[in-house]
PDB file of C-alpha atoms in Angstrom:
ATOM      1  CA  MET A   1     -19.149  18.334  23.353  1.00 43.00           C
ATOM      2  CA  THR A   2     -15.627  18.433  23.613  1.00 44.00           C
ATOM      3  CA  ALA A   3     -14.252  22.479  24.067  1.00 42.00           C
ATOM      4  CA  SER A   4     -12.691  20.956  19.699  1.00 43.00           C
ATOM      5  CA  GLN A   5     -15.949  20.493  18.973  1.00 44.00           C
ATOM      6  CA  GLN A   6     -17.574  23.799  20.712  1.00 43.00           C
ATOM      7  CA  SER A   7     -14.460  25.873  17.893  1.00 44.00           C
ATOM      8  CA  ALA A   8     -14.819  24.507  15.512  1.00 48.00           C
ATOM      9  CA  THR A   9     -16.500  26.578  12.942  1.00 48.00           C
ATOM     10  CA  PRO A  10     -20.546  25.631  11.874  1.00 50.00           C
ATOM     11  CA  CYS A  11     -21.863  24.434   8.734  1.00 59.00           C
ATOM     12  CA  SER A  12     -24.628  23.671   6.806  1.00 60.00           C
ATOM     13  CA  ALA A  13     -24.757  20.620   6.245  1.00 63.00           C
ATOM     14  CA  ALA A  14     -23.833  20.600   2.835  1.00 59.00           C
ATOM     15  CA  SER A  15     -20.302  21.926   3.516  1.00 70.00           C
ATOM     16  CA  CYS A  16     -20.563  19.151   6.644  1.00 78.00           C
ATOM     17  CA  LYS A  17     -20.506  16.769   4.244  1.00 75.00           C
ATOM     18  CA  ASP A  18     -17.855  18.192   2.277  1.00 89.00           C
ATOM     19  CA  ILE A  19     -15.328  18.882   4.728  1.00 92.00           C
ATOM     20  CA  ARG A  20     -16.218  14.817   5.869  1.00 92.00           C
ATOM     21  CA  THR A  21     -15.763  13.524   3.007  1.00 93.00           C
ATOM     22  CA  LYS A  22     -12.468  15.520   2.630  1.00 94.00           C
ATOM     23  CA  LEU A  23     -10.723  14.339   5.813  1.00 95.00           C
ATOM     24  CA  ILE A  24     -11.350  10.638   5.078  1.00 95.00           C
ATOM     25  CA  ASP A  25      -9.953  11.703   1.404  1.00 94.00           C
ATOM     26  CA  ALA A  26      -6.786  12.873   3.585  1.00 95.00           C
ATOM     27  CA  ALA A  27      -6.863  10.273   5.807  1.00 95.00           C
ATOM     28  CA  LEU A  28      -6.804   7.182   4.375  1.00 93.00           C
ATOM     29  CA  ASP A  29      -4.256   9.095   1.649  1.00 94.00           C
ATOM     30  CA  VAL A  30      -1.940   8.577   5.146  1.00 94.00           C
ATOM     31  CA  LEU A  31      -2.698   5.929   6.370  1.00 92.00           C
ATOM     32  CA  LEU A  32      -1.781   4.691   2.581  1.00 89.00           C
ATOM     33  CA  GLN A  33       0.976   6.115   1.850  1.00 91.00           C
ATOM     34  CA  ASP A  34       2.394   6.474   5.691  1.00 90.00           C
ATOM     35  CA  GLY A  35       0.460   2.753   7.219  1.00 88.00           C
ATOM     36  CA  ILE A  36      -0.436   2.641  10.926  1.00 89.00           C
ATOM     37  CA  LEU A  37       2.702   5.137  12.272  1.00 89.00           C
ATOM     38  CA  GLY A  38       2.517   7.955  10.370  1.00 91.00           C
ATOM     39  CA  PHE A  39      -1.334   8.119  10.502  1.00 93.00           C
ATOM     40  CA  SER A  40      -2.483  10.521  12.637  1.00 93.00           C
ATOM     41  CA  GLN A  41      -4.799  12.959  13.835  1.00 94.00           C
ATOM     42  CA  SER A  42      -2.683  16.120  12.840  1.00 94.00           C
ATOM     43  CA  LYS A  43      -0.971  14.729   8.972  1.00 95.00           C
ATOM     44  CA  VAL A  44      -4.226  13.976   7.703  1.00 96.00           C
ATOM     45  CA  ALA A  45      -5.790  17.286   9.295  1.00 95.00           C
ATOM     46  CA  LYS A  46      -2.535  19.378   7.549  1.00 95.00           C
ATOM     47  CA  GLN A  47      -3.439  16.883   4.107  1.00 95.00           C
ATOM     48  CA  ALA A  48      -7.027  18.311   4.253  1.00 95.00           C
ATOM     49  CA  GLY A  49      -5.767  21.197   4.516  1.00 94.00           C
ATOM     50  CA  LEU A  50      -8.232  21.590   8.073  1.00 93.00           C
ATOM     51  CA  ARG A  51      -7.804  22.996  11.296  1.00 92.00           C
ATOM     52  CA  GLN A  52      -7.422  20.035  13.326  1.00 92.00           C
ATOM     53  CA  SER A  53     -10.661  20.712  15.247  1.00 92.00           C
ATOM     54  CA  HIS A  54     -12.615  20.406  12.352  1.00 89.00           C
ATOM     55  CA  LEU A  55     -10.906  16.638  11.924  1.00 94.00           C
ATOM     56  CA  THR A  56     -12.226  16.223  15.970  1.00 94.00           C
ATOM     57  CA  TYR A  57     -15.357  17.507  15.056  1.00 93.00           C
ATOM     58  CA  TYR A  58     -16.646  14.901  13.104  1.00 94.00           C
ATOM     59  CA  PHE A  59     -14.246  12.194  14.208  1.00 95.00           C
ATOM     60  CA  PRO A  60     -13.558  13.010  17.600  1.00 94.00           C
ATOM     61  CA  THR A  61     -10.370  10.374  17.444  1.00 93.00           C
ATOM     62  CA  ARG A  62      -7.342   8.451  16.125  1.00 92.00           C
ATOM     63  CA  ASN A  63      -9.332   5.211  15.298  1.00 92.00           C
ATOM     64  CA  ASP A  64     -13.353   6.440  14.948  1.00 93.00           C
ATOM     65  CA  LEU A  65     -11.568   8.432  12.160  1.00 94.00           C
ATOM     66  CA  LEU A  66      -9.319   5.041  11.015  1.00 94.00           C
ATOM     67  CA  THR A  67     -12.439   2.593  10.889  1.00 94.00           C
ATOM     68  CA  VAL A  68     -14.478   4.879   8.613  1.00 94.00           C
ATOM     69  CA  VAL A  69     -11.572   5.611   6.397  1.00 93.00           C
ATOM     70  CA  VAL A  70     -10.526   1.503   6.715  1.00 91.00           C
ATOM     71  CA  GLU A  71     -14.470   1.014   5.540  1.00 89.00           C
ATOM     72  CA  HIS A  72     -14.462   3.326   2.284  1.00 90.00           C
ATOM     73  CA  GLY A  73     -11.350   2.347   1.040  1.00 86.00           C
ATOM     74  CA  CYS A  74     -12.451  -0.968   0.885  1.00 83.00           C
ATOM     75  CA  LEU A  75     -15.718  -0.192  -0.473  1.00 82.00           C
ATOM     76  CA  LEU A  76     -13.838   1.970  -3.216  1.00 80.00           C
ATOM     77  CA  VAL A  77     -12.131  -1.184  -3.562  1.00 75.00           C
ATOM     78  CA  ILE A  78     -14.748  -3.914  -3.697  1.00 74.00           C
ATOM     79  CA  ASN A  79     -17.499  -0.933  -5.771  1.00 75.00           C
ATOM     80  CA  ALA A  80     -14.608  -1.394  -8.269  1.00 69.00           C
ATOM     81  CA  GLN A  81     -14.920  -4.949  -8.733  1.00 68.00           C
ATOM     82  CA  GLY A  82     -18.807  -3.523 -11.072  1.00 64.00           C
ATOM     83  CA  CYS A  83     -20.635  -6.324  -8.468  1.00 62.00           C
ATOM     84  CA  HIS A  84     -23.472  -4.537  -6.597  1.00 65.00           C
ATOM     85  CA  ASP A  85     -26.817  -4.008  -6.731  1.00 68.00           C
ATOM     86  CA  THR A  86     -26.222  -0.392  -8.593  1.00 67.00           C
ATOM     87  CA  ALA A  87     -23.823  -1.439 -11.096  1.00 67.00           C
ATOM     88  CA  PRO A  88     -25.060  -3.375 -14.213  1.00 79.00           C
ATOM     89  CA  LEU A  89     -23.979  -7.446 -13.811  1.00 83.00           C
ATOM     90  CA  PRO A  90     -21.016  -8.007 -15.029  1.00 87.00           C
ATOM     91  CA  THR A  91     -19.421 -11.657 -16.641  1.00 91.00           C
ATOM     92  CA  LEU A  92     -18.944 -14.521 -14.081  1.00 93.00           C
ATOM     93  CA  GLU A  93     -14.953 -13.809 -15.803  1.00 94.00           C
ATOM     94  CA  GLU A  94     -15.287 -10.086 -15.661  1.00 92.00           C
ATOM     95  CA  PHE A  95     -15.628 -10.425 -12.328  1.00 91.00           C
ATOM     96  CA  ARG A  96     -13.611 -12.384 -11.705  1.00 94.00           C
ATOM     97  CA  GLN A  97     -10.119 -10.543 -13.112  1.00 92.00           C
ATOM     98  CA  ALA A  98     -11.545  -7.212 -11.055  1.00 89.00           C
ATOM     99  CA  MET A  99     -11.203  -9.199  -8.383  1.00 90.00           C
ATOM    100  CA  CYS A 100      -8.343 -10.367  -8.111  1.00 91.00           C
ATOM    101  CA  ASN A 101      -6.979  -7.675  -9.369  1.00 88.00           C
ATOM    102  CA  ASN A 102      -7.819  -5.254  -6.817  1.00 84.00           C
ATOM    103  CA  ILE A 103      -7.040  -8.530  -4.411  1.00 84.00           C
ATOM    104  CA  CYS A 104      -2.873  -7.657  -5.749  1.00 84.00           C
ATOM    105  CA  ASP A 105      -3.546  -4.616  -5.574  1.00 81.00           C
ATOM    106  CA  SER A 106      -2.315  -4.574  -1.845  1.00 81.00           C
ATOM    107  CA  ARG A 107      -4.384  -1.371  -0.637  1.00 81.00           C
ATOM    108  CA  ILE A 108      -7.465  -3.023   1.140  1.00 81.00           C
ATOM    109  CA  ALA A 109      -4.482  -5.704   3.159  1.00 87.00           C
ATOM    110  CA  ARG A 110      -3.197  -2.583   3.935  1.00 88.00           C
ATOM    111  CA  LEU A 111      -5.745  -0.929   4.822  1.00 88.00           C
ATOM    112  CA  MET A 112      -6.642  -4.102   7.532  1.00 88.00           C
ATOM    113  CA  VAL A 113      -2.902  -4.753   8.558  1.00 90.00           C
ATOM    114  CA  ALA A 114      -2.971  -1.351   9.873  1.00 91.00           C
ATOM    115  CA  VAL A 115      -6.634  -1.202  11.282  1.00 91.00           C
ATOM    116  CA  THR A 116      -5.572  -4.860  13.409  1.00 92.00           C
ATOM    117  CA  VAL A 117      -2.023  -3.370  14.294  1.00 92.00           C
ATOM    118  CA  ALA A 118      -4.417   0.209  16.116  1.00 92.00           C
ATOM    119  CA  ALA A 119      -6.380  -2.875  17.873  1.00 92.00           C
ATOM    120  CA  GLU A 120      -2.804  -4.354  19.526  1.00 91.00           C
ATOM    121  CA  VAL A 121      -3.112  -0.841  21.335  1.00 89.00           C
ATOM    122  CA  ASP A 122      -7.273  -0.278  21.088  1.00 89.00           C
ATOM    123  CA  PRO A 123      -8.842  -3.629  21.949  1.00 88.00           C
ATOM    124  CA  LYS A 124     -11.506  -2.436  21.312  1.00 88.00           C
ATOM    125  CA  LEU A 125     -10.802  -1.924  18.220  1.00 92.00           C
ATOM    126  CA  LYS A 126     -10.962  -6.035  16.965  1.00 93.00           C
ATOM    127  CA  ASP A 127     -15.054  -6.364  17.658  1.00 93.00           C
ATOM    128  CA  TRP A 128     -14.984  -3.859  15.160  1.00 92.00           C
ATOM    129  CA  ILE A 129     -13.496  -5.931  13.382  1.00 93.00           C
ATOM    130  CA  SER A 130     -14.743  -9.706  13.665  1.00 94.00           C
ATOM    131  CA  ALA A 131     -17.902  -7.355  12.335  1.00 93.00           C
ATOM    132  CA  PHE A 132     -16.263  -5.642   9.400  1.00 91.00           C
ATOM    133  CA  ASP A 133     -15.393  -9.298   9.133  1.00 92.00           C
ATOM    134  CA  ARG A 134     -18.685 -10.953   8.214  1.00 93.00           C
ATOM    135  CA  ARG A 135     -19.590  -8.453   6.196  1.00 90.00           C
ATOM    136  CA  MET A 136     -16.897  -8.515   3.173  1.00 89.00           C
ATOM    137  CA  LEU A 137     -17.763 -12.011   3.842  1.00 91.00           C
ATOM    138  CA  ASN A 138     -21.566 -10.953   3.293  1.00 91.00           C
ATOM    139  CA  ASN A 139     -20.207  -9.315   0.450  1.00 88.00           C
ATOM    140  CA  LYS A 140     -18.837 -11.594  -1.211  1.00 90.00           C
ATOM    141  CA  LYS A 141     -21.740 -14.341  -0.841  1.00 92.00           C
ATOM    142  CA  GLU A 142     -24.020 -12.038  -2.275  1.00 90.00           C
ATOM    143  CA  ALA A 143     -22.219 -10.833  -5.274  1.00 89.00           C
ATOM    144  CA  PHE A 144     -21.687 -14.049  -6.503  1.00 93.00           C
ATOM    145  CA  LYS A 145     -25.236 -14.530  -5.719  1.00 92.00           C
ATOM    146  CA  ARG A 146     -26.042 -12.181  -7.986  1.00 90.00           C
ATOM    147  CA  LEU A 147     -23.475 -14.213 -10.258  1.00 91.00           C
ATOM    148  CA  GLY A 148     -26.045 -17.584  -9.585  1.00 91.00           C
ATOM    149  CA  VAL A 149     -23.044 -18.997  -8.046  1.00 93.00           C
ATOM    150  CA  HIS A 150     -24.896 -20.347  -4.478  1.00 93.00           C
ATOM    151  CA  ALA A 151     -21.610 -21.487  -3.358  1.00 93.00           C
ATOM    152  CA  SER A 152     -21.755 -23.211   1.473  1.00 94.00           C
ATOM    153  CA  ASP A 153     -21.976 -21.407   3.902  1.00 95.00           C
ATOM    154  CA  ASP A 154     -17.722 -23.367   4.529  1.00 96.00           C
ATOM    155  CA  GLU A 155     -16.787 -23.078   1.206  1.00 96.00           C
ATOM    156  CA  MET A 156     -17.393 -19.577   0.455  1.00 96.00           C
ATOM    157  CA  ALA A 157     -15.549 -18.586   4.253  1.00 96.00           C
ATOM    158  CA  LEU A 158     -12.605 -21.300   3.083  1.00 97.00           C
ATOM    159  CA  PHE A 159     -12.648 -19.043  -0.634  1.00 96.00           C
ATOM    160  CA  HIS A 160     -13.441 -15.788   1.807  1.00 95.00           C
ATOM    161  CA  SER A 161      -9.755 -16.873   4.021  1.00 95.00           C
ATOM    162  CA  THR A 162      -8.370 -17.845   2.083  1.00 96.00           C
ATOM    163  CA  ILE A 163      -7.862 -14.247  -0.748  1.00 93.00           C
ATOM    164  CA  ALA A 164      -7.365 -12.296   2.852  1.00 92.00           C
ATOM    165  CA  GLY A 165      -4.178 -15.266   3.160  1.00 93.00           C
ATOM    166  CA  ILE A 166      -2.993 -13.743  -0.633  1.00 93.00           C
ATOM    167  CA  ALA A 167      -3.276  -9.890  -0.652  1.00 90.00           C
ATOM    168  CA  ILE A 168      -1.524  -9.651   2.865  1.00 90.00           C
ATOM    169  CA  ARG A 169       1.585 -12.167   1.344  1.00 89.00           C
ATOM    170  CA  ASN A 170       1.600  -9.711  -1.904  1.00 88.00           C
ATOM    171  CA  LEU A 171       1.696  -6.838  -0.090  1.00 86.00           C
ATOM    172  CA  ASN A 172       4.594  -8.224   1.521  1.00 82.00           C
ATOM    173  CA  SER A 173       6.209  -9.669  -1.812  1.00 76.00           C
ATOM    174  CA  SER A 174       9.562  -8.209  -3.154  1.00 69.00           C
ATOM    175  CA  GLY A 175       9.264  -8.534  -6.958  1.00 80.00           C
ATOM    176  CA  PRO A 176       6.791  -9.373  -9.985  1.00 83.00           C
ATOM    177  CA  GLN A 177       7.539 -12.846  -9.515  1.00 88.00           C
ATOM    178  CA  ASP A 178       5.735 -13.150  -6.358  1.00 86.00           C
ATOM    179  CA  SER A 179       3.685 -10.989  -7.191  1.00 86.00           C
ATOM    180  CA  GLU A 180       1.846 -12.824 -10.530  1.00 91.00           C
ATOM    181  CA  GLU A 181       2.377 -16.246  -7.981  1.00 93.00           C
ATOM    182  CA  ALA A 182      -0.402 -14.076  -5.936  1.00 92.00           C
ATOM    183  CA  ARG A 183      -3.326 -13.906  -9.234  1.00 93.00           C
ATOM    184  CA  GLN A 184      -2.571 -17.283  -9.840  1.00 96.00           C
ATOM    185  CA  ARG A 185      -2.744 -18.381  -6.309  1.00 96.00           C
ATOM    186  CA  PHE A 186      -5.766 -15.986  -6.033  1.00 95.00           C
ATOM    187  CA  LEU A 187      -7.283 -17.985  -9.393  1.00 96.00           C
ATOM    188  CA  TYR A 188      -7.392 -20.782  -8.710  1.00 97.00           C
ATOM    189  CA  ALA A 189      -9.100 -20.573  -4.646  1.00 97.00           C
ATOM    190  CA  PHE A 190     -11.535 -18.210  -7.329  1.00 96.00           C
ATOM    191  CA  ASP A 191     -12.430 -21.198  -9.985  1.00 96.00           C
ATOM    192  CA  ARG A 192     -12.106 -24.178  -7.133  1.00 95.00           C
ATOM    193  CA  LEU A 193     -14.939 -21.985  -5.060  1.00 96.00           C
ATOM    194  CA  ILE A 194     -17.234 -21.687  -8.160  1.00 95.00           C
ATOM    195  CA  LYS A 195     -16.376 -25.374  -9.150  1.00 93.00           C
ATOM    196  CA  ALA A 196     -17.653 -26.662  -6.062  1.00 92.00           C
ATOM    197  CA  SER A 197     -20.692 -24.620  -6.441  1.00 89.00           C
ATOM    198  CA  HIS A 198     -21.965 -25.720  -8.983  1.00 70.00           C
ATOM    199  CA  PRO A 199     -22.822 -22.710  -9.846  1.00 50.00           C
ATOM    200  CA  ALA A 200     -27.412 -22.864 -10.682  1.00 48.00           C
ATOM    201  CA  ALA A 201     -27.192 -19.469 -13.031  1.00 41.00           C
ATOM    202  CA  ILE A 202     -24.218 -17.887 -15.136  1.00 44.00           C
ATOM    203  CA  SER A 203     -23.694 -15.061 -16.806  1.00 44.00           C
ATOM    204  CA  GLU A 204     -21.046 -14.912 -19.575  1.00 45.00           C
TER     205      GLU A 204
END
């Protein structure tokens, strides 16, 4: 245990969870507002209204915090699509529109750009990014399967890569026209996947 960990005040399981959640939420705010260049442990601790020793107790390094925040942020966006095990099953069109909205709101792209930039300094993050990307791909496969859409691995991988590119391009958009183009490209990619997959059963 580090000195900073030793100096942090011990807490109950419930209060520790609350502090950890508060730190993750604050870190997500900082990362989305200031990007990776403005992302620091001291800034996150200040945003959370906690001592930095609390932060380093839970997240000893900036990258420990960064990977948890990226996972957390992406999960919030994915859950907003409404196609996960604990949610009522949406229609395919509802899922299409929810995914389109989330791809075009730039949060996932901003988070992934941040961790990609950080990986240039710490190459160990590249393994995490690769594993995370595979989990995101599998998440899409399972979501579509719940809706009766059984795309091939190649088609799903192409869709996954295509919408990642759309999200990154939209992150650098300069106006409403660019955002509308991003939406149209996403919808085209989505519809192409459906057409290629010959879904066995689609909830309408």
